[in-house]
XYZ file of C-alpha atoms in Angstrom:
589
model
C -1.754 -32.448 13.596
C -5.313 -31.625 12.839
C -7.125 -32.458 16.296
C -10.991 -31.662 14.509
C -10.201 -34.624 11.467
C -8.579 -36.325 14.220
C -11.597 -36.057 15.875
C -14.070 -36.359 13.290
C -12.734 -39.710 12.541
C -13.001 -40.886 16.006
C -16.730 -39.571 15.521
C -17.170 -41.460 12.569
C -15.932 -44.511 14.187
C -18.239 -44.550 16.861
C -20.930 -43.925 14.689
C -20.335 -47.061 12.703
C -19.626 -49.268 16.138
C -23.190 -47.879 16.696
C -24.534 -49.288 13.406
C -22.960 -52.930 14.506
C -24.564 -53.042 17.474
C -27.954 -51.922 15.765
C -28.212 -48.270 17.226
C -28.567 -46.831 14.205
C -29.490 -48.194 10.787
C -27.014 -48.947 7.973
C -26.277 -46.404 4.705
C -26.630 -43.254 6.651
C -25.077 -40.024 5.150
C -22.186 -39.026 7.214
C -20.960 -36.169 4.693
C -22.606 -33.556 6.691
C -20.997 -35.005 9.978
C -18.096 -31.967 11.655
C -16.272 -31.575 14.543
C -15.686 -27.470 15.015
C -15.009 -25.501 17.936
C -17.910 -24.811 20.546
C -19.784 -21.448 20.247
C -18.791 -20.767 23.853
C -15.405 -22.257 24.899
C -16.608 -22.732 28.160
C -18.688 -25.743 26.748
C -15.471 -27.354 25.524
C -12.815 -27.765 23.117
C -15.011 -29.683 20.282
C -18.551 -29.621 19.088
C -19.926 -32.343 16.664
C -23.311 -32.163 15.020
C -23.473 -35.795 14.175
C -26.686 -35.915 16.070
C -28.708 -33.230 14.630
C -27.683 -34.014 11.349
C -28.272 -37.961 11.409
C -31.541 -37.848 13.525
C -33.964 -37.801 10.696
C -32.411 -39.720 8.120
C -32.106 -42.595 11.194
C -36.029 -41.834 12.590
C -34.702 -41.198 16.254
C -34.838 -38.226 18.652
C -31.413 -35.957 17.920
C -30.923 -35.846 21.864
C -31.235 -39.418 22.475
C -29.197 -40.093 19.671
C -26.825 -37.151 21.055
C -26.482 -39.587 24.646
C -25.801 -42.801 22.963
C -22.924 -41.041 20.649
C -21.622 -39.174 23.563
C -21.589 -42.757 25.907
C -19.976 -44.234 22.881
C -16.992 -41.119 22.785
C -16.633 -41.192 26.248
C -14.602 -44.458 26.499
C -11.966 -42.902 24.440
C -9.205 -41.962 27.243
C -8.165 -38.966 25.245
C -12.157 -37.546 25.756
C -12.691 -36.330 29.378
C -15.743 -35.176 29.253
C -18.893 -35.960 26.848
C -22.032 -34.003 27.051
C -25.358 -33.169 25.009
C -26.491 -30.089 24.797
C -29.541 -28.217 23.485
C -30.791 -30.485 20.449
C -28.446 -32.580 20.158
C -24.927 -30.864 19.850
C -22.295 -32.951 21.407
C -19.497 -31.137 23.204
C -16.598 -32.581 23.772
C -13.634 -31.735 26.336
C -9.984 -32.901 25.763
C -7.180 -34.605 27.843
C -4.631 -31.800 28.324
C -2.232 -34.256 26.683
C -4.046 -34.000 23.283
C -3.322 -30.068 23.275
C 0.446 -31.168 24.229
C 1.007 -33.429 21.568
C -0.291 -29.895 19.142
C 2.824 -28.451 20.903
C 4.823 -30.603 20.274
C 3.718 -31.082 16.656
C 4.051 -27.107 15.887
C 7.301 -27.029 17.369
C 8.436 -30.501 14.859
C 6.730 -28.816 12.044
C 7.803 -25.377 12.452
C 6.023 -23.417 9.809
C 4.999 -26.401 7.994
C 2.628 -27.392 11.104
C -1.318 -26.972 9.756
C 0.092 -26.740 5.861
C -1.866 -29.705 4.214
C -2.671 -31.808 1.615
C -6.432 -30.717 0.282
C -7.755 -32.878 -2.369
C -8.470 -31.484 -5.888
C -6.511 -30.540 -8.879
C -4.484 -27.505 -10.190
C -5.980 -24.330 -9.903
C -5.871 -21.293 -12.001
C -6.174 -17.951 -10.543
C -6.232 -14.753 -12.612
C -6.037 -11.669 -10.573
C -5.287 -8.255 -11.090
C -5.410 -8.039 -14.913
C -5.694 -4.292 -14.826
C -5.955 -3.237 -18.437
C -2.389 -1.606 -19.545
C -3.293 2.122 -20.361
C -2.430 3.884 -16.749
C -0.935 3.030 -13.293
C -2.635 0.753 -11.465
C -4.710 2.131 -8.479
C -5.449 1.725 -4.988
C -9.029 -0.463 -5.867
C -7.129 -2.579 -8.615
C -4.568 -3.333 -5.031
C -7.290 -5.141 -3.490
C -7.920 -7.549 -6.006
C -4.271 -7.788 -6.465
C -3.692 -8.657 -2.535
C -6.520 -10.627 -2.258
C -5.842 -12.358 -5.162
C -2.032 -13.218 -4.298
C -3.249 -14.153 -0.431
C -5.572 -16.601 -2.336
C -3.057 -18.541 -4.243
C -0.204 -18.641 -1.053
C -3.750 -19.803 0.926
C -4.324 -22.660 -1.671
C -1.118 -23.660 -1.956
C -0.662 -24.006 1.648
C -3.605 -25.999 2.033
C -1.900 -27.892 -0.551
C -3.424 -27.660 -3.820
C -1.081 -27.020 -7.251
C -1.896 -23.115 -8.661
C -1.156 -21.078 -11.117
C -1.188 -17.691 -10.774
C -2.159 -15.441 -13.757
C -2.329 -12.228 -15.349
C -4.733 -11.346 -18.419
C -3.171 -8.008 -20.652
C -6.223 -6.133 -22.305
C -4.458 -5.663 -25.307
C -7.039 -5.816 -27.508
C -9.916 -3.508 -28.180
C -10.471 0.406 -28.762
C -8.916 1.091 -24.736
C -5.528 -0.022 -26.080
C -6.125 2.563 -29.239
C -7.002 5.583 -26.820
C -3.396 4.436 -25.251
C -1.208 4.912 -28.381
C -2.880 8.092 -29.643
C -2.048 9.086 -26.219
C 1.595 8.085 -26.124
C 1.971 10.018 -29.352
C 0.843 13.206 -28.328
C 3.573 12.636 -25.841
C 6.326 11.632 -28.354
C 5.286 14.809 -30.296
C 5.469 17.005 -27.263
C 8.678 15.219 -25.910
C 9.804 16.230 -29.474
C 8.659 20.256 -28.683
C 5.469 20.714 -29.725
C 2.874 22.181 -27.826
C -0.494 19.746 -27.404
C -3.290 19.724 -26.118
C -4.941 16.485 -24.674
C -8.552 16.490 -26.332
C -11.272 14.761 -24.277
C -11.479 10.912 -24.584
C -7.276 10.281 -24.602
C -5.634 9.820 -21.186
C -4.272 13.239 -19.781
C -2.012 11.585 -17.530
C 1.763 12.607 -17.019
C 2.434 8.576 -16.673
C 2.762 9.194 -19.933
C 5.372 11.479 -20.877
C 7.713 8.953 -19.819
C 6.585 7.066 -22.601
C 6.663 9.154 -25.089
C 10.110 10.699 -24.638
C 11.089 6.988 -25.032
C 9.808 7.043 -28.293
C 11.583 10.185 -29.418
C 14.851 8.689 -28.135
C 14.522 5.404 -30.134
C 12.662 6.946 -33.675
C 13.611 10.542 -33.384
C 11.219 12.138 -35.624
C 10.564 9.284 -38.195
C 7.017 8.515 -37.092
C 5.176 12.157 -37.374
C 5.996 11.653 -41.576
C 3.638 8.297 -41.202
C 0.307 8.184 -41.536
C -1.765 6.643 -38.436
C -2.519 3.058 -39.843
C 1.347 2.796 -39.924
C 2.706 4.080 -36.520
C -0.992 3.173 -34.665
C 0.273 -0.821 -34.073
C 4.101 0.324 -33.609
C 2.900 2.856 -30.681
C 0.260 1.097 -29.374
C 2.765 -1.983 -28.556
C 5.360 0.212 -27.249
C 3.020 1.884 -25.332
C 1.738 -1.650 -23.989
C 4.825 -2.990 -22.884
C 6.082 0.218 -20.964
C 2.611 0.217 -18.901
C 2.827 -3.416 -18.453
C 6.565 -3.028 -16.930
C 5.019 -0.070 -14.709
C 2.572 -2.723 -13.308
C 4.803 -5.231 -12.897
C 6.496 -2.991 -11.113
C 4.501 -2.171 -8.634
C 3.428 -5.469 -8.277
C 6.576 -6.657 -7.307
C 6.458 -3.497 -4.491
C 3.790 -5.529 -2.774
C 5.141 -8.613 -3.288
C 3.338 -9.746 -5.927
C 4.349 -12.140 -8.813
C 2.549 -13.994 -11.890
C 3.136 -17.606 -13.397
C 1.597 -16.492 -16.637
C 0.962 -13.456 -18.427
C -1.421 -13.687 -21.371
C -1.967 -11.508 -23.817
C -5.776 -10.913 -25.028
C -4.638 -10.510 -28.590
C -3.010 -13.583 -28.776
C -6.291 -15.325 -28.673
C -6.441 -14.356 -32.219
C -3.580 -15.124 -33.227
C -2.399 -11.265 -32.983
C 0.523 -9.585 -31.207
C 2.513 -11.721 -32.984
C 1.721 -14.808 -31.721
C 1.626 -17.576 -34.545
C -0.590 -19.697 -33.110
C -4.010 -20.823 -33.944
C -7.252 -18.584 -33.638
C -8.585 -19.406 -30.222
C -12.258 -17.894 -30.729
C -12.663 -19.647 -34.274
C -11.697 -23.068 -32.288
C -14.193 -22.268 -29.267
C -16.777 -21.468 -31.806
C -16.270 -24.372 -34.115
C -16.330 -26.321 -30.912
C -19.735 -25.120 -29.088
C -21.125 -25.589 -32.493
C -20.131 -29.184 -33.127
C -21.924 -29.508 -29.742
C -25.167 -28.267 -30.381
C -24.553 -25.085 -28.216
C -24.424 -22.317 -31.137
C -27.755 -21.333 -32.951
C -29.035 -18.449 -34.669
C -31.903 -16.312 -32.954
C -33.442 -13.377 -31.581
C -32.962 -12.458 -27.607
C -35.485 -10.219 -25.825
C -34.877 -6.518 -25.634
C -33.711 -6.126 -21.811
C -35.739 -5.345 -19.076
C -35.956 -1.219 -18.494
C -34.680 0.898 -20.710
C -33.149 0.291 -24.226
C -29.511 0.870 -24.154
C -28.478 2.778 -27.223
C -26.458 0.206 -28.674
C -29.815 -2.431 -28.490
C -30.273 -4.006 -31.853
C -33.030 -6.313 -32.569
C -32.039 -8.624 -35.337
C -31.011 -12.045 -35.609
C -27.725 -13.334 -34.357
C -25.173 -15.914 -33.777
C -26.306 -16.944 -30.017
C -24.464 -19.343 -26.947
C -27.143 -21.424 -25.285
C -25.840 -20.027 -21.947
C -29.040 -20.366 -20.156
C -28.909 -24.443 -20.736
C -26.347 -24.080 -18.212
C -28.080 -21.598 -15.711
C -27.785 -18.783 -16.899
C -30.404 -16.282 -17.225
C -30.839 -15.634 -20.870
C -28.698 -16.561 -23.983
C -25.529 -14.546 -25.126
C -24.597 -13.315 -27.863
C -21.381 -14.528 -29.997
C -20.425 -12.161 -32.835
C -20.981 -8.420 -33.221
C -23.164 -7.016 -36.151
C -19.676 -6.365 -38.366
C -19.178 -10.027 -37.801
C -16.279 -9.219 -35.121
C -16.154 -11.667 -31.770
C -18.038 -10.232 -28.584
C -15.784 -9.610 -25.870
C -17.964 -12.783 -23.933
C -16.533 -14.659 -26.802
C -12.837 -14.004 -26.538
C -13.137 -14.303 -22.610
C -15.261 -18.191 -23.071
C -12.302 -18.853 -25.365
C -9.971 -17.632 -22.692
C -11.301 -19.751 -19.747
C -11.552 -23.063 -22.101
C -7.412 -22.329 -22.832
C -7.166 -22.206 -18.998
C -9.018 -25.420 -19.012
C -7.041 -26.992 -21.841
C -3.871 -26.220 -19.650
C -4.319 -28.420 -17.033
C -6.927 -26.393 -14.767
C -9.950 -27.877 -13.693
C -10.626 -25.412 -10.828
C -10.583 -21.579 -12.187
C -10.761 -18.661 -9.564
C -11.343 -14.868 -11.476
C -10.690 -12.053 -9.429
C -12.792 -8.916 -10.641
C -13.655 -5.693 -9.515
C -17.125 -5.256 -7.761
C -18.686 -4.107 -11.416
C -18.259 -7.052 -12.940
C -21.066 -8.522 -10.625
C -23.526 -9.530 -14.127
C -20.552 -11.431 -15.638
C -20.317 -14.293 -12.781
C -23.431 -16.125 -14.054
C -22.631 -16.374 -18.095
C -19.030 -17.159 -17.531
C -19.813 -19.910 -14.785
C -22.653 -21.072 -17.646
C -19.834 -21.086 -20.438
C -16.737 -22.622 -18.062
C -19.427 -25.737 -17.662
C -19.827 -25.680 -21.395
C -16.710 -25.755 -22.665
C -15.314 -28.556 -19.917
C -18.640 -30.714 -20.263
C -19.290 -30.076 -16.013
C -15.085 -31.051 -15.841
C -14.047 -27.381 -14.520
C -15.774 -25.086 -12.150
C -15.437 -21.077 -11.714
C -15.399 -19.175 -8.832
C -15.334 -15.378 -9.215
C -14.493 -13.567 -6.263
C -15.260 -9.738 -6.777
C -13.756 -7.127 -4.445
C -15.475 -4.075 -3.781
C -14.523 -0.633 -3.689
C -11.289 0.827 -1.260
C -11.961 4.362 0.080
C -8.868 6.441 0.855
C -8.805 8.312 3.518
C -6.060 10.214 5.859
C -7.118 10.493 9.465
C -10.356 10.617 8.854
C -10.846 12.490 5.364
C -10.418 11.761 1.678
C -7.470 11.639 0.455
C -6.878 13.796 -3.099
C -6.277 12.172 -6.618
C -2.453 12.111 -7.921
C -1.511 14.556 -9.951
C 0.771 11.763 -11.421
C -2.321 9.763 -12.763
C -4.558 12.468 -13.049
C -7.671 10.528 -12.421
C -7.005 8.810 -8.938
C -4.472 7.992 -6.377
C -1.734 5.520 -7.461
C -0.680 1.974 -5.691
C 2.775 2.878 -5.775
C 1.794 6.173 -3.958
C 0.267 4.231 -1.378
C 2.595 1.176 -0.798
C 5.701 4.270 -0.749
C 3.931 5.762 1.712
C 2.428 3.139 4.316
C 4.554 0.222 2.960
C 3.940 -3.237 1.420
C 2.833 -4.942 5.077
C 0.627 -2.389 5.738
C -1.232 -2.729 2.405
C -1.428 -6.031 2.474
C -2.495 -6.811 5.908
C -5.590 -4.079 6.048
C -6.684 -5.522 2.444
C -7.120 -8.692 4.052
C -8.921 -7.225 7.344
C -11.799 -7.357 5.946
C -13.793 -9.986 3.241
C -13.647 -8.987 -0.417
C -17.399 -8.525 -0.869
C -17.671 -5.585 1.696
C -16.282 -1.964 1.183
C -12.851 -1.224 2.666
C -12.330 2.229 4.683
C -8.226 2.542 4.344
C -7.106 5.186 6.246
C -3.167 6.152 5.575
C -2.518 7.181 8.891
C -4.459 4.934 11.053
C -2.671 1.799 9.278
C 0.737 3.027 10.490
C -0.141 3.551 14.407
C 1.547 1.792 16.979
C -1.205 0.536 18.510
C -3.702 -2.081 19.853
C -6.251 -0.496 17.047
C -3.743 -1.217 14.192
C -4.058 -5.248 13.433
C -1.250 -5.716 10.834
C 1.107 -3.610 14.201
C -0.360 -6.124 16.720
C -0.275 -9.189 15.155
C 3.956 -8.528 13.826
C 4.469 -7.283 17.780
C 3.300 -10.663 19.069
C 5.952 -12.306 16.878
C 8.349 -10.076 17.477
C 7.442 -10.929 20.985
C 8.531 -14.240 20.306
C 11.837 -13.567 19.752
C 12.000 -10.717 22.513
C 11.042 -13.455 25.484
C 13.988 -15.903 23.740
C 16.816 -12.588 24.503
C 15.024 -12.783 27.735
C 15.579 -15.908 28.419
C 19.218 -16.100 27.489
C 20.133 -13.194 29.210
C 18.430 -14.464 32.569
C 19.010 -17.986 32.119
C 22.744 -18.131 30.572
C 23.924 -21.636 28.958
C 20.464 -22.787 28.559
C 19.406 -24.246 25.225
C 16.058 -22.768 23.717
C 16.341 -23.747 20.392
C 13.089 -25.545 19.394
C 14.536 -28.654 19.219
C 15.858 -28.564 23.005
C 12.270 -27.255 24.338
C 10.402 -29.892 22.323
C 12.678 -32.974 24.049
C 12.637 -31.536 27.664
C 9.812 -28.846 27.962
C 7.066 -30.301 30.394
C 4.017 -29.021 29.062
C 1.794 -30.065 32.006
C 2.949 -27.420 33.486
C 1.049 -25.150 31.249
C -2.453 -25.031 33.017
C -3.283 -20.840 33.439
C -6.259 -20.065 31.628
C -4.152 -17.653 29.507
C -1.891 -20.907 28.755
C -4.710 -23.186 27.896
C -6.489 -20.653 25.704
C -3.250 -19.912 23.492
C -2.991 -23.852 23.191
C -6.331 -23.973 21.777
C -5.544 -21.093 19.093
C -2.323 -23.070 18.564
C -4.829 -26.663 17.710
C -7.292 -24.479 15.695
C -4.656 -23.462 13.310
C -4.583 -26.466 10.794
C -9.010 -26.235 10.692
C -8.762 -22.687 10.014
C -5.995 -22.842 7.246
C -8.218 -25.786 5.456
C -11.521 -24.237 5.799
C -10.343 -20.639 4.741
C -8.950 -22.479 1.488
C -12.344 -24.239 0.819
C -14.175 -21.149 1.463
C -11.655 -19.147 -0.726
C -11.346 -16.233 1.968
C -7.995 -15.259 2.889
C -9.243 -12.870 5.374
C -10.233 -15.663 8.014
C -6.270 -16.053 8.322
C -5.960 -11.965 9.503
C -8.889 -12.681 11.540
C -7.084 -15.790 13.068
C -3.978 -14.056 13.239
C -5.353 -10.771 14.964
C -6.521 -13.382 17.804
C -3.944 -15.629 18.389
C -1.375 -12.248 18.629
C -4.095 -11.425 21.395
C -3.834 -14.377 23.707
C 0.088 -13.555 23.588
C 0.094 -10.240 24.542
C -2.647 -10.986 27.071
C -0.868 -13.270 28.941
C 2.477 -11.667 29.072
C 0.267 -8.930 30.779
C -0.800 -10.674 33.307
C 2.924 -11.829 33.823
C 3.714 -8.165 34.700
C 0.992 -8.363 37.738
C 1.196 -11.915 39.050
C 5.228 -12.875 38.872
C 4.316 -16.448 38.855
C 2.587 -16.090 35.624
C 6.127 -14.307 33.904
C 7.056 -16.380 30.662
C 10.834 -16.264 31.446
C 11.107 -17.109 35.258
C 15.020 -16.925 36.944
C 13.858 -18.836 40.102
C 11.221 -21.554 37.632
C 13.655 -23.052 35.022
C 10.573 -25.367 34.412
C 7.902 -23.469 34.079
C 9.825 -21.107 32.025
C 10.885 -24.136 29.484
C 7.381 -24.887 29.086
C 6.270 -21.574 28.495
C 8.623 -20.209 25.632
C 7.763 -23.898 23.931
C 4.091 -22.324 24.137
C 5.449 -19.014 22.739
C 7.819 -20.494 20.127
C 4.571 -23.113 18.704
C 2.755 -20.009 18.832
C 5.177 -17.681 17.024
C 5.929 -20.785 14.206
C 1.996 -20.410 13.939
C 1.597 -16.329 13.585
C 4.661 -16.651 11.076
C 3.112 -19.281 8.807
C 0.012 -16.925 8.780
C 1.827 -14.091 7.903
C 3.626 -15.659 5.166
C -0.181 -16.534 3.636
C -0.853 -13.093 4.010
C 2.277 -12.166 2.532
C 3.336 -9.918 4.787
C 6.462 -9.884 6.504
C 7.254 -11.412 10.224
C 9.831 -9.188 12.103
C 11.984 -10.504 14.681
C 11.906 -7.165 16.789
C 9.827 -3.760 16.073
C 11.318 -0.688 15.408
């Protein structure tokens, strides 16, 4: 039960009694017409902007218009109150038995309550897609959690998805990795090395290559490079990409897909066609491929700036901000080429929304590839990339040291064995992608007010603590959900602290939907942080003012009527969590 559609179609529906009875003229726009909660909660429990909004396009004052909607809303019985404020923003107060029919729908629904159906097709989101030469790190976590609380948000709200996973396995990166690994085979095999600058000095590695010296003994050092290069390099591939997966499935995270780079080209033995030669052949046939010059950039000349002609993508017909090139001077694909080719196979799969999760450096590659998405799909697809910025590691206060295991930084799987999956995932949502994350080790594991993902998993604890409560002080009652939502009497529920957690309880479904549209997980945390609030708020009051205790011996009632409160509440903090992905206890320890 979404009370703010409910309510926006009531809105809508006085609006067009208005326009029979001459009000207001025919053909206005209503799409910018919502019903949201009031700034200030004293003002009410919904705010419409139908007035402001329709006042020009209709040629009348916003606050007259404001008092003729408002007279028109206030015959409704479940409206108690109507009134105009400012401009022209209507507020609106509710019957109290509008917020006990969102009771009694959370406690019907269970965790289902607020989950929707949001229009729109399948979406494809690629996330993570850390390239396969070294453990993944704390940074490439965010993306990964933010990524994975994306898809659980969007599928909540109801739309299809596909989650993904792109392997760099093309390229010189994926080179560096198997000369690497066989410095590591040779060593595993005795020798003495030395890791010269440019390989990965990693011990991640050895691992890998005392794998290879169990399954080829010494057979490869007799072979000459082009011959045991593509046998390491996919060894080496596959025993990173199991590492990841790994520790993706330590924070709970899993892929639909996982597809390989080199496949796009028919490599990695894949017999399929050649994916860039198709995109190419297609862009072409539409008029999109030429041959030309670009500007040198702005600044100063990178090294590898050549001025000659080339085989160009009329990107900028499609907003971006200059043309791009195609093929390399050897006649090799660009790596915008393989990744247009990429996002037109997502396309071709069924996807007509696409959601890239990147790393805050990838900030110049959001207009090209939103240019080329609208190429390839002729305006039929849209992409969203969502970059996350950088996570700074600290330890009370102080940065925290690289691994020795990675050499270069500190590992995921250090992290989520240290502070745990919930932990992770929670604080990576506590804040939106775009802004730089402070994650300190030991502030994330307090138990304490100050430590969100603690608070929010002690209020639903809390819901099951007030149940043992309950059944200890009231023995032979029923408080399953489906016995409080037949006899619970919910008027009895009129405390400030009771009305206020109601409210959270209504604003669930709105912020589920509009966190999906928006594509920001972190309004759920946000939400979540909140809601836990108003629990443990009003269960301290209960400890001053008796008559205010959730689980009452001498108020069977009022007791009934409160744990149906707590229980809609708890169904709500769970389904929350469970978008978050992060775990809903029934008691703290």
């Amino acid at each position: 039960m979404n009370i703010f559609a409910l309510f926006e179609t009531r809105v809508r529906e006085a609006l067009e009694s208005l326009t029979r009875s001459g009000g207001l003229p025919e053909g206005l726009d209503l799409s910018r017409v919502v019903v949201e909660p009031p700034r200030d909660p004293s003002h009410g429990d919904l705010a419409t902007n139908a007035a402001l909004v329709l006042a020009k396009e209709a040629k009348q004052n916003p606050k007259a218009l404001g008092e003729a909607l408002a007279e028109a809303l206030r015959s409704d019985p479940r409206i108690v109150e109507a009134s105009v404020a400012g401009p022209g923003f209507i507020n609106l107060r509710l019957a109290p038995e509008v917020f006990h029919e969102v009771i009694r729908a959370a406690l019907r629904e269970g965790e289902d309550f607020g989950r929707g159906h949001m229009p729109g097709g399948p979406v494809n989101i690629e996330y993570v897609s850390a390239n396969p030469t070294g453990p993944m790190h704390v940074g490439h976590g965010r993306g990964a959690v933010f990524g994975d609380a994306l898809a659980n948000l969007l599928a909540a709200a109801g739309r299809p998805v596909t989650r993904e996973y792109y392997i760099n396995d093309a390229g010189a990166q994926v080179d560096v990795l198997a000369r690497s690994a066989f410095l590591r085979y040779r060593e595993a095999l005795g020798e003495t090395i030395t890791i010269p600058e440019g390989l990965y000095p990693g011990d991640y590695l050895k691992p890998v290559g005392e794998k290879l010296a169990q399954t080829h003994g010494r057979a490869l050092l007799d072979r000459p490079e082009h011959e045991w290069l593509p046998l390491v390099r996919r060894f080496a591939i596959d025993a990173m990409m199991d590492t990841i997966r790994a520790d993706l499935a330590a924070i709970g995270i899993r892929h639909d897909v996982f597809f390989s780079e080199a496949t796009l080209q028919g490599g990695n033995g894949d017999q399929g066609s050649n994916r860039v030669a198709e995109l190419l052949e297609a862009l072409r046939e539409k008029g999109l491929v030429y041959e030309g010059r670009l500007p040198p950039p702005k600044g100063q000349l990178p090294e590898d700036w050549e001025d000659r002609e080339q085989t160009l993508f009329r990107s900028t017909q499609f907003g971006d901000d200059v043309d791009r090139p195609l093929l390399k001077s050897d006649g090799s694909y660009t790596y915008f080429a393989s990744d247009i080719a990429y996002h037109r196979d997502k396309w071709l799969r069924g996807a007509n929304e696409l959601i890239d999760v990147l790393g805050a450096d990838h900030g110049g590659y959001v207009k090209r590839m939103q240019a080329a998405v609208k190429a390839v799909s002729d305006g039929e697809a849209r992409l969203d990339v969502k970059l996350c910025q950088l996570v700074r590691l600290l330890r009370a206060g102080e940065p925290v040291k690289m691994s020795k295991r990675a050499g270069e930084f500190v590992t995921l799987r250090d992290v989520i064995d240290e502070v745990g999956r919930d932990a992770i995932r929670f604080m990576m949502l506590y804040r939106k992608n775009d802004a730089t994350l402070d994650f300190d080790l030991a502030k994330v594991v307090e138990q304490s007010k100050d430590n969100p993902v603690f608070y929010v998993q002690y209020g639903h604890a809390r819901r099951f603590s007030v149940l043992r409560q309950a059944r200890e002080a009231l023995p032979g009652e029923d408080f399953s959900r489906e016995a409080l939502l037949a006899d619970a009497d919910l008027a009895l529920l009129t405390d400030p602290g009771e009305i206020e957690m109601m409210r959270l309880i209504a604003q669930y479904p709105r912020v589920l939907e509009s966190a999906a549209s928006a594509h920001e997980p972190h309004r759920i945390a946000f939400y979540l942080y909140e809601t836990a609030s108003s629990l443990h708020s009003f269960w301290n009051k209960g400890k001053d003012l008796p008559q205010l205790r959730i689980v009452n011996p001498t108020d069977r009632k009022s007791s009934r009527a409160r744990l149906a409160l707590v229980e809609a509440l708890g169904g709500v903090l769970a389904s929350g969590l469970a978008v978050l992905g992060v775990s809903a206890p029934d008691e703290m320890r």
